[in-house]
Every structure is written in C-alpha cells, then in structure tokens.
Coordinates of C-alpha atoms in Angstrom, one line a residue:
X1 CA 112.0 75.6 96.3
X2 CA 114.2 73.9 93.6
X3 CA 117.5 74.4 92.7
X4 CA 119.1 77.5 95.0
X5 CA 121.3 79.7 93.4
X6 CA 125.1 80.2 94.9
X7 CA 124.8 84.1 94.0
X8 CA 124.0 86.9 96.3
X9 CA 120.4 88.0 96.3
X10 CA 118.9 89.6 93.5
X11 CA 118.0 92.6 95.9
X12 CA 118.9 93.5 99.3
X13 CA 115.5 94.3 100.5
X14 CA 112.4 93.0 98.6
X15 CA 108.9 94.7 99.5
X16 CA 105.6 92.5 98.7
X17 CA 102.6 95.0 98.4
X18 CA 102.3 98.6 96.7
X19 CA 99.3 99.5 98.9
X20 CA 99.8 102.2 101.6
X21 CA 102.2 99.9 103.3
X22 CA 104.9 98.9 100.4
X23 CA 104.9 103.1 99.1
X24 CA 105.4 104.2 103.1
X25 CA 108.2 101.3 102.9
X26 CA 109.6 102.5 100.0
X27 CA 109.6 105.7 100.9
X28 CA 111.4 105.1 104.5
X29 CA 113.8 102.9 102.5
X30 CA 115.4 105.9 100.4
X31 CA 115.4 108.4 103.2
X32 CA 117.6 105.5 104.8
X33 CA 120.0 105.5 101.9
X34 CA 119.0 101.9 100.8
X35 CA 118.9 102.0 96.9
X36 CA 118.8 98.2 96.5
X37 CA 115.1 97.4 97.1
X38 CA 111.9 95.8 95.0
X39 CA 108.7 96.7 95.2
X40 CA 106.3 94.0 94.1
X41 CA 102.7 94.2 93.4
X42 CA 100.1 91.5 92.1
X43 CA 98.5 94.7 90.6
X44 CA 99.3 97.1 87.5
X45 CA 99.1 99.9 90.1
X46 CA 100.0 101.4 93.3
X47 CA 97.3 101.9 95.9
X48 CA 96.5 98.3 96.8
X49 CA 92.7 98.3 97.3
X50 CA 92.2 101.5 96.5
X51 CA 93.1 100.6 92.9
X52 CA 91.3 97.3 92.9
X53 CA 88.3 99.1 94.0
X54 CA 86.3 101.3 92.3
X55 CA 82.6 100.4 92.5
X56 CA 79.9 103.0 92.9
X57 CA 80.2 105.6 95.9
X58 CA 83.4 104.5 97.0
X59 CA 84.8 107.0 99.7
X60 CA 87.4 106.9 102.3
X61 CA 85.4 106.5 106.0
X62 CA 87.2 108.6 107.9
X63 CA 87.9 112.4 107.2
X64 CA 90.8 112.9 104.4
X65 CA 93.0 114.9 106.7
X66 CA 93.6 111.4 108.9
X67 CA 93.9 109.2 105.9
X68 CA 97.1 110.5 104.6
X69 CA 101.3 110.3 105.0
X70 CA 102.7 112.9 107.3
X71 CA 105.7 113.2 104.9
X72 CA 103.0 113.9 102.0
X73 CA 99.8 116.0 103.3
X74 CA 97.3 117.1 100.7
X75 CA 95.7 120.7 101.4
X76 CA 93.7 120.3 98.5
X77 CA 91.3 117.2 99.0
X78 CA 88.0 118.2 97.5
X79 CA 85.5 116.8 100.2
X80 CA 85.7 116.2 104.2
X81 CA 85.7 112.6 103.1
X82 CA 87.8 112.1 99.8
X83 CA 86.4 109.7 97.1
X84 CA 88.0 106.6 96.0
X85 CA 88.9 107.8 92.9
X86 CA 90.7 110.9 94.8
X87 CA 92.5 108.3 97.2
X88 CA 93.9 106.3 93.9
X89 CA 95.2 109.5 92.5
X90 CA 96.8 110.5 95.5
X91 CA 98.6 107.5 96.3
X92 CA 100.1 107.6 92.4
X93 CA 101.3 110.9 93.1
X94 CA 103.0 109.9 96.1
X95 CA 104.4 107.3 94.7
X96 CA 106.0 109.4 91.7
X97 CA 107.1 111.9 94.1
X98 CA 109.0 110.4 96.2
X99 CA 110.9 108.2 93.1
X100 CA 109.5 105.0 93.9
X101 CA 108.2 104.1 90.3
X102 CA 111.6 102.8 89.4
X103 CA 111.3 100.2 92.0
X104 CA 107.9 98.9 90.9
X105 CA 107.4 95.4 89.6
X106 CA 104.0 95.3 88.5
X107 CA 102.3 92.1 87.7
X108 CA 104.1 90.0 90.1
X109 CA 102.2 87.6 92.9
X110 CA 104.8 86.3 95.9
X111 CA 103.1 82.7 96.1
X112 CA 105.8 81.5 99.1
X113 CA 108.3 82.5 101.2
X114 CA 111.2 80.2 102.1
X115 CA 114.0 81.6 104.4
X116 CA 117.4 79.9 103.9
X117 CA 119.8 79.8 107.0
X118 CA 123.1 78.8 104.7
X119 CA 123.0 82.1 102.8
X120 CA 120.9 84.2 105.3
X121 CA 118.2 85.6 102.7
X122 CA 114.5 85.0 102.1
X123 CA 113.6 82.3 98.8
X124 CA 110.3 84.3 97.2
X125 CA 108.5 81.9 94.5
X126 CA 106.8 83.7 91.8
X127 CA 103.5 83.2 90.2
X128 CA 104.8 82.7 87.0
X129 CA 107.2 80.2 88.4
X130 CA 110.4 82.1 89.0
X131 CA 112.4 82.7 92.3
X132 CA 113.8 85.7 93.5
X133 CA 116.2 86.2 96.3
X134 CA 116.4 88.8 99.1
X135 CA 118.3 89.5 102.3
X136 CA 115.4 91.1 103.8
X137 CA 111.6 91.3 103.2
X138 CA 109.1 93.6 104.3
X139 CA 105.6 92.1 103.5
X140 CA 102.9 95.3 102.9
X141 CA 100.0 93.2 101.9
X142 CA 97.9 95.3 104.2
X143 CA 95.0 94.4 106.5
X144 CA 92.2 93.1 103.8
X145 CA 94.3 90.6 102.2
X146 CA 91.8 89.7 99.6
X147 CA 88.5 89.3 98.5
X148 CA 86.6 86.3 99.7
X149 CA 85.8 84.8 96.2
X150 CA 83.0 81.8 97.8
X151 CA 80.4 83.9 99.8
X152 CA 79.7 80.5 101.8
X153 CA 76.1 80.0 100.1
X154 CA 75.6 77.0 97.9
X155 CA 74.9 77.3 94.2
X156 CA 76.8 79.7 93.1
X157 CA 78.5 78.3 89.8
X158 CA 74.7 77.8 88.4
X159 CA 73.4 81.7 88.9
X160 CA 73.5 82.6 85.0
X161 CA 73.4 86.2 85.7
X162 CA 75.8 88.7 86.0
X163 CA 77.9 88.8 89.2
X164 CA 79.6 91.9 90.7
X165 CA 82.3 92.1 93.5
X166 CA 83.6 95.5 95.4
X167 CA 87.5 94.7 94.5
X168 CA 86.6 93.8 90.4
X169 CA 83.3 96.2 89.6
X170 CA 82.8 96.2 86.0
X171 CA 81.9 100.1 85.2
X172 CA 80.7 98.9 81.8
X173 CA 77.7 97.3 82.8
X174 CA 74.4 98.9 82.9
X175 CA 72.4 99.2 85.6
X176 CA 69.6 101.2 84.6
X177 CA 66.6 99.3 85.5
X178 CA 67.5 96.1 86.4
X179 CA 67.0 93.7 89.1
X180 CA 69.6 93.7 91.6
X181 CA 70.8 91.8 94.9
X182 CA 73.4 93.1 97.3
X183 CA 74.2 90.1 99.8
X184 CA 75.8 91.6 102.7
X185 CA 75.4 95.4 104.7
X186 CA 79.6 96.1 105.6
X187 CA 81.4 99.0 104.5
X188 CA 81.1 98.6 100.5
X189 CA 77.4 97.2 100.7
X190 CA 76.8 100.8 102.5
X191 CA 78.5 103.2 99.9
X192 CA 76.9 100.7 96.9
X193 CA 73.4 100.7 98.3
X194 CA 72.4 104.6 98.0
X195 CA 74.6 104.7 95.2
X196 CA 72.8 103.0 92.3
X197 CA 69.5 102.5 94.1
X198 CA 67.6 105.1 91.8
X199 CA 69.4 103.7 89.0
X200 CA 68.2 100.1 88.9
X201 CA 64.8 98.5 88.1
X202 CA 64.9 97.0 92.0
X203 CA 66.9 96.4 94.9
X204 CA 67.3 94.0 97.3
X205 CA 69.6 93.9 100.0
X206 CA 70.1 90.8 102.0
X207 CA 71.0 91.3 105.7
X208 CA 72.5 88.8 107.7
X209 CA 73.4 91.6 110.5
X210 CA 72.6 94.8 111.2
X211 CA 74.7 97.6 110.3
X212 CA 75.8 100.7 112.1
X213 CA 75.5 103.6 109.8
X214 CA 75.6 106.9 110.9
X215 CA 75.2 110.0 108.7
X216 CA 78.2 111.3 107.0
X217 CA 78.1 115.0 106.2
X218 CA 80.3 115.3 103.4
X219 CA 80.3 119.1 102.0
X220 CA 83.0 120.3 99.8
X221 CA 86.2 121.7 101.0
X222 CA 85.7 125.4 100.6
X223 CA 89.2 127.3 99.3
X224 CA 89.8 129.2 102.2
X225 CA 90.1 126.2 104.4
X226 CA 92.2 124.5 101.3
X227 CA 94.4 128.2 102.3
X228 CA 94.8 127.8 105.7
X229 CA 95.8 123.8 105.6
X230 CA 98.8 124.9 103.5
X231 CA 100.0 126.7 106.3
X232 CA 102.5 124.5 108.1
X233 CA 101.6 122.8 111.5
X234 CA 98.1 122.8 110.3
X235 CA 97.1 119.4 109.0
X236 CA 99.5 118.0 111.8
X237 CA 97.5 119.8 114.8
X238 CA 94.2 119.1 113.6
X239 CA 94.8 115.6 112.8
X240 CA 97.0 115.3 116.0
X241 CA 94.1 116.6 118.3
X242 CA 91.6 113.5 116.6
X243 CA 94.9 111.1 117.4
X244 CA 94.7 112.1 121.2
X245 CA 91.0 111.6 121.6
X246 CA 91.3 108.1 120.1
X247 CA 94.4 107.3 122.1
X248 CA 92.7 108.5 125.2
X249 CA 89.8 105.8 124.8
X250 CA 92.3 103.4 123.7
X251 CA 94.3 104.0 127.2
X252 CA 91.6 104.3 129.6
X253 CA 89.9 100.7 128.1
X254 CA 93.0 98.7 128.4
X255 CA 94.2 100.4 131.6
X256 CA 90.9 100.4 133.8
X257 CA 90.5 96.9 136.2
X258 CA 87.8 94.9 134.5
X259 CA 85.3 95.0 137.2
X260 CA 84.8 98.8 136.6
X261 CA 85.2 97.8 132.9
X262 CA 82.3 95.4 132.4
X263 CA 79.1 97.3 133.7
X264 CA 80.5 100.3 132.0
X265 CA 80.8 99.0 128.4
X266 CA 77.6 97.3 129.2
X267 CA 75.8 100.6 129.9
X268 CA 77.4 102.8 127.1
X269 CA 75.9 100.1 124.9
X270 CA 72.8 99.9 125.6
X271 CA 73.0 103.8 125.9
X272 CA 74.0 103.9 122.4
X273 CA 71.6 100.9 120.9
X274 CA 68.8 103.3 122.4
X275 CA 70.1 106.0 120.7
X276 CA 70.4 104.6 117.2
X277 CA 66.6 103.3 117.8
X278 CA 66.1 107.1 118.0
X279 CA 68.0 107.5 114.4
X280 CA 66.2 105.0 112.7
X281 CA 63.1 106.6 113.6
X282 CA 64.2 110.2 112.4
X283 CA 65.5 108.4 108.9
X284 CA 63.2 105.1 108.1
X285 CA 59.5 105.3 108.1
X286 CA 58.4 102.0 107.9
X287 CA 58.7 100.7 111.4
X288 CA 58.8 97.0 110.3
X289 CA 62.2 97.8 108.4
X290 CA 63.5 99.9 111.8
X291 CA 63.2 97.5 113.7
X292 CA 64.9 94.8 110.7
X293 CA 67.7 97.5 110.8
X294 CA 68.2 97.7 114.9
X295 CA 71.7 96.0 115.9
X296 CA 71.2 94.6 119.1
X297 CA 74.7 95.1 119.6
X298 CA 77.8 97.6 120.9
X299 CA 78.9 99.9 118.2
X300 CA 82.2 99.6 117.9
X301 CA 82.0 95.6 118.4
X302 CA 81.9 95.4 114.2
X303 CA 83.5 98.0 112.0
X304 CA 80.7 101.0 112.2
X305 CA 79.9 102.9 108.8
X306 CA 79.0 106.3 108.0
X307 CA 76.6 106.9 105.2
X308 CA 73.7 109.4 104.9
X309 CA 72.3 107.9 102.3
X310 CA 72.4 104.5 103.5
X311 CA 69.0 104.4 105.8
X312 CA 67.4 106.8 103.7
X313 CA 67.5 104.4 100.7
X314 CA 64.9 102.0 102.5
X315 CA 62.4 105.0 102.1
X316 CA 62.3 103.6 98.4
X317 CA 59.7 101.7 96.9
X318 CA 62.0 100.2 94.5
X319 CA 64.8 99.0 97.6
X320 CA 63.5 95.9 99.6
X321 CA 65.3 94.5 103.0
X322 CA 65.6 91.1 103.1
X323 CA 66.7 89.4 106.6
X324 CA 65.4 85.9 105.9
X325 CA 69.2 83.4 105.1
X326 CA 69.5 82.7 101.7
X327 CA 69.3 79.2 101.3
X328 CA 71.1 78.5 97.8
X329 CA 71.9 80.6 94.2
X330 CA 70.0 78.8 91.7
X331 CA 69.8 79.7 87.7
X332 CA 68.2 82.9 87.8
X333 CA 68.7 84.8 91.2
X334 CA 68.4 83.4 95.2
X335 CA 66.0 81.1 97.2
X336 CA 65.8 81.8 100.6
X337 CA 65.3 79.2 103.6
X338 CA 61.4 80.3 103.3
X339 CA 61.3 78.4 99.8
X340 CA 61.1 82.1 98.6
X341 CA 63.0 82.0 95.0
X342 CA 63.6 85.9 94.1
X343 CA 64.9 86.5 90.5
X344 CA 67.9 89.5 89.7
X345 CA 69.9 89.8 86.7
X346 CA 72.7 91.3 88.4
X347 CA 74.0 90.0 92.4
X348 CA 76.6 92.0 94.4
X349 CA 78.5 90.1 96.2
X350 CA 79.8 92.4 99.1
X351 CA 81.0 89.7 101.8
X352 CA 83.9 90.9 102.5
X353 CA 88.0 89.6 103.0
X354 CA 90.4 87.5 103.8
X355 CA 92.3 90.0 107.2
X356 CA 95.3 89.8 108.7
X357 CA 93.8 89.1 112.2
X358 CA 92.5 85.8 111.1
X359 CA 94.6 82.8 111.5
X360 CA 93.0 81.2 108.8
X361 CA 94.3 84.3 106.3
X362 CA 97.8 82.4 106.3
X363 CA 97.6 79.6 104.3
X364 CA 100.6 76.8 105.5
X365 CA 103.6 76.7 103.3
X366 CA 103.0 80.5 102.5
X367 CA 105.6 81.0 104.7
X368 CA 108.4 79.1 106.1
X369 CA 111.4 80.6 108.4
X370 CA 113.8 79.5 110.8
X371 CA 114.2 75.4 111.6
X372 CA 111.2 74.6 109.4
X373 CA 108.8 77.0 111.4
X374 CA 105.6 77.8 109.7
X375 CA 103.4 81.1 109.8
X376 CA 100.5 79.2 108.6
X377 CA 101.1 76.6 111.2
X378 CA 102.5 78.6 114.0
X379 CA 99.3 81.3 114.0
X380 CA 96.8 78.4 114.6
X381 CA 98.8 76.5 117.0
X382 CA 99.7 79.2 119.1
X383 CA 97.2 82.7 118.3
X384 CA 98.3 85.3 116.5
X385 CA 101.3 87.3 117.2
X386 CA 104.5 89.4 117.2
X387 CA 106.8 91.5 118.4
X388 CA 105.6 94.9 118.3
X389 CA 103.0 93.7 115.7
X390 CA 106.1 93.3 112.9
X391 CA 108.2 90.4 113.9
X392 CA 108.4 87.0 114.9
X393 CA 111.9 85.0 116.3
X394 CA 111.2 82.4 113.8
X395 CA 111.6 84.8 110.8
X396 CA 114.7 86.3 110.3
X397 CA 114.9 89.4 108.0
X398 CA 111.3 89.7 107.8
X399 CA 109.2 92.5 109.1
X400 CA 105.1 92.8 108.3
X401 CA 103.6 96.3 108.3
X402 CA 99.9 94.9 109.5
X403 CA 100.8 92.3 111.8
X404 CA 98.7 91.3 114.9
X405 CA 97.7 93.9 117.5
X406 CA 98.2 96.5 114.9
X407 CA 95.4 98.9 114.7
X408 CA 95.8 101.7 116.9
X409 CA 92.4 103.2 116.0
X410 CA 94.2 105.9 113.7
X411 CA 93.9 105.8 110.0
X412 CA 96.0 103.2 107.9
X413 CA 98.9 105.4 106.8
X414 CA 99.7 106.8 110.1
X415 CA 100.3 103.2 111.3
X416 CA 101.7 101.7 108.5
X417 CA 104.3 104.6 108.6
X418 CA 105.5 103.7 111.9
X419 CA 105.9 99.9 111.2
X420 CA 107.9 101.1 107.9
X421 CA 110.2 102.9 110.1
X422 CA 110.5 99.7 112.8
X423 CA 111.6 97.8 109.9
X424 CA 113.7 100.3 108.4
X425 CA 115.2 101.2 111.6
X426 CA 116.3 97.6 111.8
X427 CA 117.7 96.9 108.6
X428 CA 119.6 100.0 108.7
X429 CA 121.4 98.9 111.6
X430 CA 121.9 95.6 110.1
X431 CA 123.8 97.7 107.5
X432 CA 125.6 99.7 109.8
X433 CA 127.1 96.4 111.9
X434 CA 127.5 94.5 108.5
X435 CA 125.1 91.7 109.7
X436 CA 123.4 89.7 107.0
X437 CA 121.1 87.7 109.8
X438 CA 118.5 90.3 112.1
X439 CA 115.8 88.5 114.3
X440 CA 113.7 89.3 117.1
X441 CA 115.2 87.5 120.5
X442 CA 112.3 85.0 121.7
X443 CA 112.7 87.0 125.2
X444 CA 112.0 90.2 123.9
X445 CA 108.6 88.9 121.9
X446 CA 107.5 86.8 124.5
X447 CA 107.6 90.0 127.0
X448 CA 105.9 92.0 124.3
X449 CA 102.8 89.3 124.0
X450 CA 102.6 89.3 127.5
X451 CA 102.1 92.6 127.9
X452 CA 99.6 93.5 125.0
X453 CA 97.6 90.5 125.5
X454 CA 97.1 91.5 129.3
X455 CA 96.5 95.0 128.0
X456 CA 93.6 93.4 125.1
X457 CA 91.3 92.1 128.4
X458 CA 89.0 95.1 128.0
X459 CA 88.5 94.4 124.2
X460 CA 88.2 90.7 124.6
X461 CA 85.9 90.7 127.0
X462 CA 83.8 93.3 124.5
X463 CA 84.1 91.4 121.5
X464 CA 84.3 87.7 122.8
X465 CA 81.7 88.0 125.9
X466 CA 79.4 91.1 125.9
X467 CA 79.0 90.7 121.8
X468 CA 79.8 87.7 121.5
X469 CA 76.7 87.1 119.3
X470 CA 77.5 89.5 116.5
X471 CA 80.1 87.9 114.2
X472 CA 83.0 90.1 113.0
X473 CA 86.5 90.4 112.1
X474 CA 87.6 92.3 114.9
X475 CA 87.2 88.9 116.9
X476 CA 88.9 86.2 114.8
X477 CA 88.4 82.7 114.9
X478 CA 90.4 82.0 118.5
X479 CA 88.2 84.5 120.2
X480 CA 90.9 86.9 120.7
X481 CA 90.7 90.4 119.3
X482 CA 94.4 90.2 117.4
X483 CA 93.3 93.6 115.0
X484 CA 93.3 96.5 117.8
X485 CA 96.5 97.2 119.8
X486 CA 95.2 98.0 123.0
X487 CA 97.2 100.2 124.2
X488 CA 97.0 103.2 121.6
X489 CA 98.3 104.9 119.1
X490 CA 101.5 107.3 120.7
X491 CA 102.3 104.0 123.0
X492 CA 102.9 102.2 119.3
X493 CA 104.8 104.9 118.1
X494 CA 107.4 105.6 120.2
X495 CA 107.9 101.7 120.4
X496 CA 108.7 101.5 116.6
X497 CA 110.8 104.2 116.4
X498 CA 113.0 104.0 119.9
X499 CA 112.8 99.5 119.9
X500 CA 115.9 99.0 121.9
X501 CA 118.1 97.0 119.7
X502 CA 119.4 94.7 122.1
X503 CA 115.8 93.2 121.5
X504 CA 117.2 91.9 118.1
X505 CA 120.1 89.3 117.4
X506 CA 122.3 90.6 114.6
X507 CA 124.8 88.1 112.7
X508 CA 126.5 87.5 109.5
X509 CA 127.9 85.0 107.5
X510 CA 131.1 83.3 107.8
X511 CA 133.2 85.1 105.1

C-alpha cells in the first residue's frame, strides 16, 4: 500500500462504520478507558442505513422496545413500531450522549485493509487516497453492506425516466399522479408500496416472489405506558421475556435430532402457508391476485414483513401486480418476457444489498491479514466463518461486529452490543498485558465452527432442502445459512462476554 511510515499508528483503535455497530463500539471503547480511537463513516451522519434511508413509510419492523441499546433505552418512542425518521434521531442522540461526536470522521470510505506483521497494526487506504494506521480495527459496517446498484435486468442505462433507490430517495420529487414501477416485494418495497400508492397516477409492482406480510398494528404510544417504561427494570423485562421466546425456538431447532426435525418443519409450513391463504382472503378480493400473492413457501425461510397496508393496497384500481420477468429497461419504462412494453416515469428500484452472509460481499484485496491471507479469497474457498462470529486467526487485531453466524434472532443493537464488548474485552486485555499483536488461536476457531455448523443442520436443512426453491439471503451462495447463529441469543452472549482468553495469542513487538 505504498510507502509505510516508521511512526506509530495514527490511532490505537480505528472503528470503520457509524451505524449501530461503530456507536455501540464507540461507546464500549470509552467505558474501557480507551481515548485513542476513530470512528469512520462513508456518510455525513451516524445511524448507517437508517440515515441513508429515508424513502416513504420507512419503519423499524420489529417493536421499538427491542430495537434499542440497553445502556440507552428510550421510554418515549411515539409508536409500537418507531419511524425511520424517529430511529435516525435516536441514534444522533445516542451518539452525542455518550461523547462520541469528537471521534467522528465523516466523509471517509476504508477502500482496503492491509495488516503489517513488522509493526503489528492494520494499513487502512482511504478513498481520497490517504493511509491511516491502527493497532487494532473493529469493522461495523453492519449486515446490509450496501445497496445493490445493477438490479441484474438488462437496459438499464437507456430508461430516460427518473430512477429511485430505498438507500438515496429523492424527497423532492413529485409523485402526484405519475406512473410508477416498484421492481421487487422485500422489506422497503412493502413500507413504499402503501405509502405513495394513492399519491401516484399508477402503480405497478413487479413480483418475482411472494412476500410474507402480515399486519402490523401500529397505534400510538399512549403517555401512561411512556410513564411506566421510565420506571427501571421495565423496558429490560418486557424486552427480556420477547428475547426468551426467540431463544427458545432458536434452541429447540438446533438441538432436536433431524429426523424429528424434518416432518416437523414440514408440517408447521404447510400449517402456516394454509393460514396465510386464509389472510389473503380476509384482505385481497380479487382472487386472481391472491393467489399471485400466495408464497408456496415456509415463513421464516426469507425475511417476513409486517405491513397492514401492504395487501390492502392491491384493493386499488390504480395498483397493478405484475408477476410476469421483466425482460429488459428500454427508453421509456419495462418490457416484460411476454413482449409486454409498460411505460412509467418514475421506477423504484427496491432489490435489495450486498449482506454480510454472502461470500461474494467481500470483494478480494479488500482485506489482507496474516501471511498474505485474503478475506475475499478465504470466504469462497473455505464458507464463511469465525470465531464467535468476530474473528478469524488470519487477522490479527481485527474484530467484525456482523460476522458469520451472527444473528441470534434478537434486534440489531442487542447483538451488536455484545460483539462490541467481545472486541473490547479483547483489546483491553491486550492493554493490560502490553501486547501490540491479539489473534484468535486456529484451535479455538476451528472448535467454534465445528460446533455452530453442527448446531446450523436444522436451518440448513430448512433453507437449503425444504425451501430450497425460494431464493433469499438467509441462504448464501454455498448453500449454507451463515446469517442465523443457531444456537440463540443468551448462548452468544455469555460467549462474548466470558471468551476464555487462552483462546487468543497475545504478543508484542521486540522493543
């Protein structure tokens, strides 16, 4: 990476993200006494993608109580689920509470990672085409890594009318009665849908796969309930008894032999594709678009939604479903493989991101540790993984917050709090012995991989077998479901915060 400079790092600990990750990191960072960390962000603003986002509906998908710090609960969230704009303001007031402004480099992409063995410290390249230095990283760039800019259909550089994209919405535009496309029906297409459908001219939404989207209830917060979650233990026990209910499932799928397994996940899904049948029914009445709408697959096998309005939108005459495959863009709107050319003035491209679970996320050269050792490289060659979801032997110094098996079914901060702390916890101790080199001991990861992929057989077996038709990012590219750690959420947390350290190899440099 060019010339290396004979200096010490510019900062002891560098932090790559300001999503929920990098302020739970920074925040874990000064309870630890460490004063000598970055925090860079590609962004001019914390939150991550709840800053980049901001098109219309946006809400957080599970209640507001679980999608919060525990160090920083909120009593006074106006809705049951919190909108987007709510999320972004509470993450800036997090942030400014707990000092970490200071520590904020905005406007700064890490474009490679190179770790150098003669001075023990990580080489970070710049966007702009500087370097900086650090003796230890901890990468936050969360679990959507970034938008997928080429939605995969040809044609799209001669469209001539105006595109939109979940992560870079342009509030200025009006929609008021024109045409519109939305190609795709996952989380944002969902919350966009019902949103401007009785604003614009006409809507068309192209389906590749059914959605599962249930109604979401979303009253208002009333203030005697905003009263009583001020009163401490609160918050922690409601959210707490949701955590044990999830765990339980988590558990009792990983745990149970897989002959019991199989014809049991085969009959709660069929159970539950009945069911839904029975929803459309109560909520769409043409019986042509129910049955366009009716996944013919488990729900949890892709990332279920919840959105009253959603279902209720194809009641609209102006709101079309289209489940023919586009074939190409062309100048004015979208020709479909029927020879069906439809025309729009405005196209929504909801098709979703780049995640952490897919091997193909990590570009080669992005990062490079230990004897040459490539992330990029590594993942394809040999699956994703890590110890405890954070580290890899290969990578001194360097912890990721969403790593594989990560997801432990909670929301995002309460598991990117404990991977803060597993990173923390180990750079600490660095500090306390005076090392300058911490890395995972191949024996210790290798036992760890072991024992979450044998625990993952359930969920593979889901994903890769019994739905192996429906595609989704909860089975990546390998056929192995790398996003859920199987063996649920308390399991993960005392692991991260009690890691024995003999599972670690700590040296320093020769004075």
């Amino acid at each position: 990476m060019g010339a290396e400079r004979l200096s010490a790092p510019d900062h002891e600990v560098v932090v790559i993200g300001a999503g929920p990750g990098g302020i739970a990191a920074g925040v874990e960072l000064k309870r630890a006494g460490v004063r000598d960390f970055v925090i860079l962000e590609r962004a001019d603003e914390v939150g991550g993608s709840w800053h980049e986002n901001h098109y219309p509906g946006l809400e957080v998908d599970i209640p507001s109580l679980a999608y919060q710090y525990s160090f920083a609960r909120n009593p006074d969230w106006s809705r049951l689920f919190a909108s987007g704009a709510e999320v972004k303001r509470y993450h800036r007031e997090v942030a400014r509470r707990f000092g970490l402004y200071p520590h904020l480099r905005f406007g700064t992409e890490v474009t490679a990672e190179e770790w150098d063995e003669d001075r023990h410290r990580w080489s970070l390249r710049l966007a702009d085409g500087s370097a900086l230095f650090a003796r230890f990283v901890i990468s936050a760039v969360g679990a959507f890594i970034s938008p997928k800019v080429d939605p995969g259909i040809p044609g799209l550089s001669d469209y001539r009318g105006r595109i939109q994209r979940p992560a870079d919405w342009d509030d200025g535009y009006d929609l008021a009665g024109q045409q519109v496309a939305i190609i795709g029906t996952g989380a944002s297409s969902v919350q966009i849908t019902p949103a401007i459908a009785g604003e614009v001219g006409s809507l068309a939404v192209f389906q590749r796969t059914p959605v599962w989207c249930l109604p979401k209830p979303n009253p208002r917060i009333p203030p005697a309930v905003r009263l009583a979650l001020r009163v401490p233990g609160v918050q922690a026990g409601v959210h707490g008894a949701a955590l044990v209910a999830v765990d339980a499932a988590l558990r009792t799928m990983s745990s149970t032999p897989l002959p019991v397994v199989r014809p049991a996940l085969r009959a709660i899904d069929a159970t539950a594709i009945r069911g839904y049948r029975g929803l459309l029914r109560l909520m769409v009445r043409d019986p042509e678009i129910r049955e366009r709408l009716a996944p013919d697959y488990g729900p949890i096998a892709k990332r279920p939604t919840l959105n009253t309005g959603y279902l209720l939108a194809f009641n609209r005459d102006n709101v079309d479903l289209v489940t023919t495959p586009i074939e190409r863009f062309t100048a004015h709107g979208l020709r479909t493989t029927d020879g069906v050319e439809r025309e729009f003035d405005m196209i929504v491209l909801a098709t979703g991101y780049h995640v952490f679970s897919d091997p193909e996320t990590y570009t080669p050269g992005l990062v490079v540790g230990r004897d040459g050792l490539d992330l990029g490289k590594y993942f394809t060659e040999n699956g994703l993984q890590a110890y405890e979801s954070v580290a890899l032997p290969g990578l001194p110094n360097r912890w990721t917050l969403v790593g594989p098996y990560s997801w432990t079914g909670s929301g995002w901060h309460a598991f990117v709090e404990m991977t803060a702390a597993h990173a923390v916890r180990a750079i600490s101790e660095a500090r306390r012995r005076g090392a300058t080199c911490v890395a995972v001991r191949q024996d210790a990861h290798d036992a760890y991989h072991r024992r979450v992929y044998r625990h993952g057989a359930a969920m593979r077996y889901y994903l890769a077998e019994l739905n192996a038709h429906v595609p989704t990012y909860y089975r990546n590219s390998q056929g192995d479901s790398t996003y859920i750690r199987p063996t649920g959420f308390f399991s993960a947390r005392r692991a991260h915060h009690r890691f024995p350290f003999s599972d670690y190899d700590f040296d320093r440099l020769p004075a």
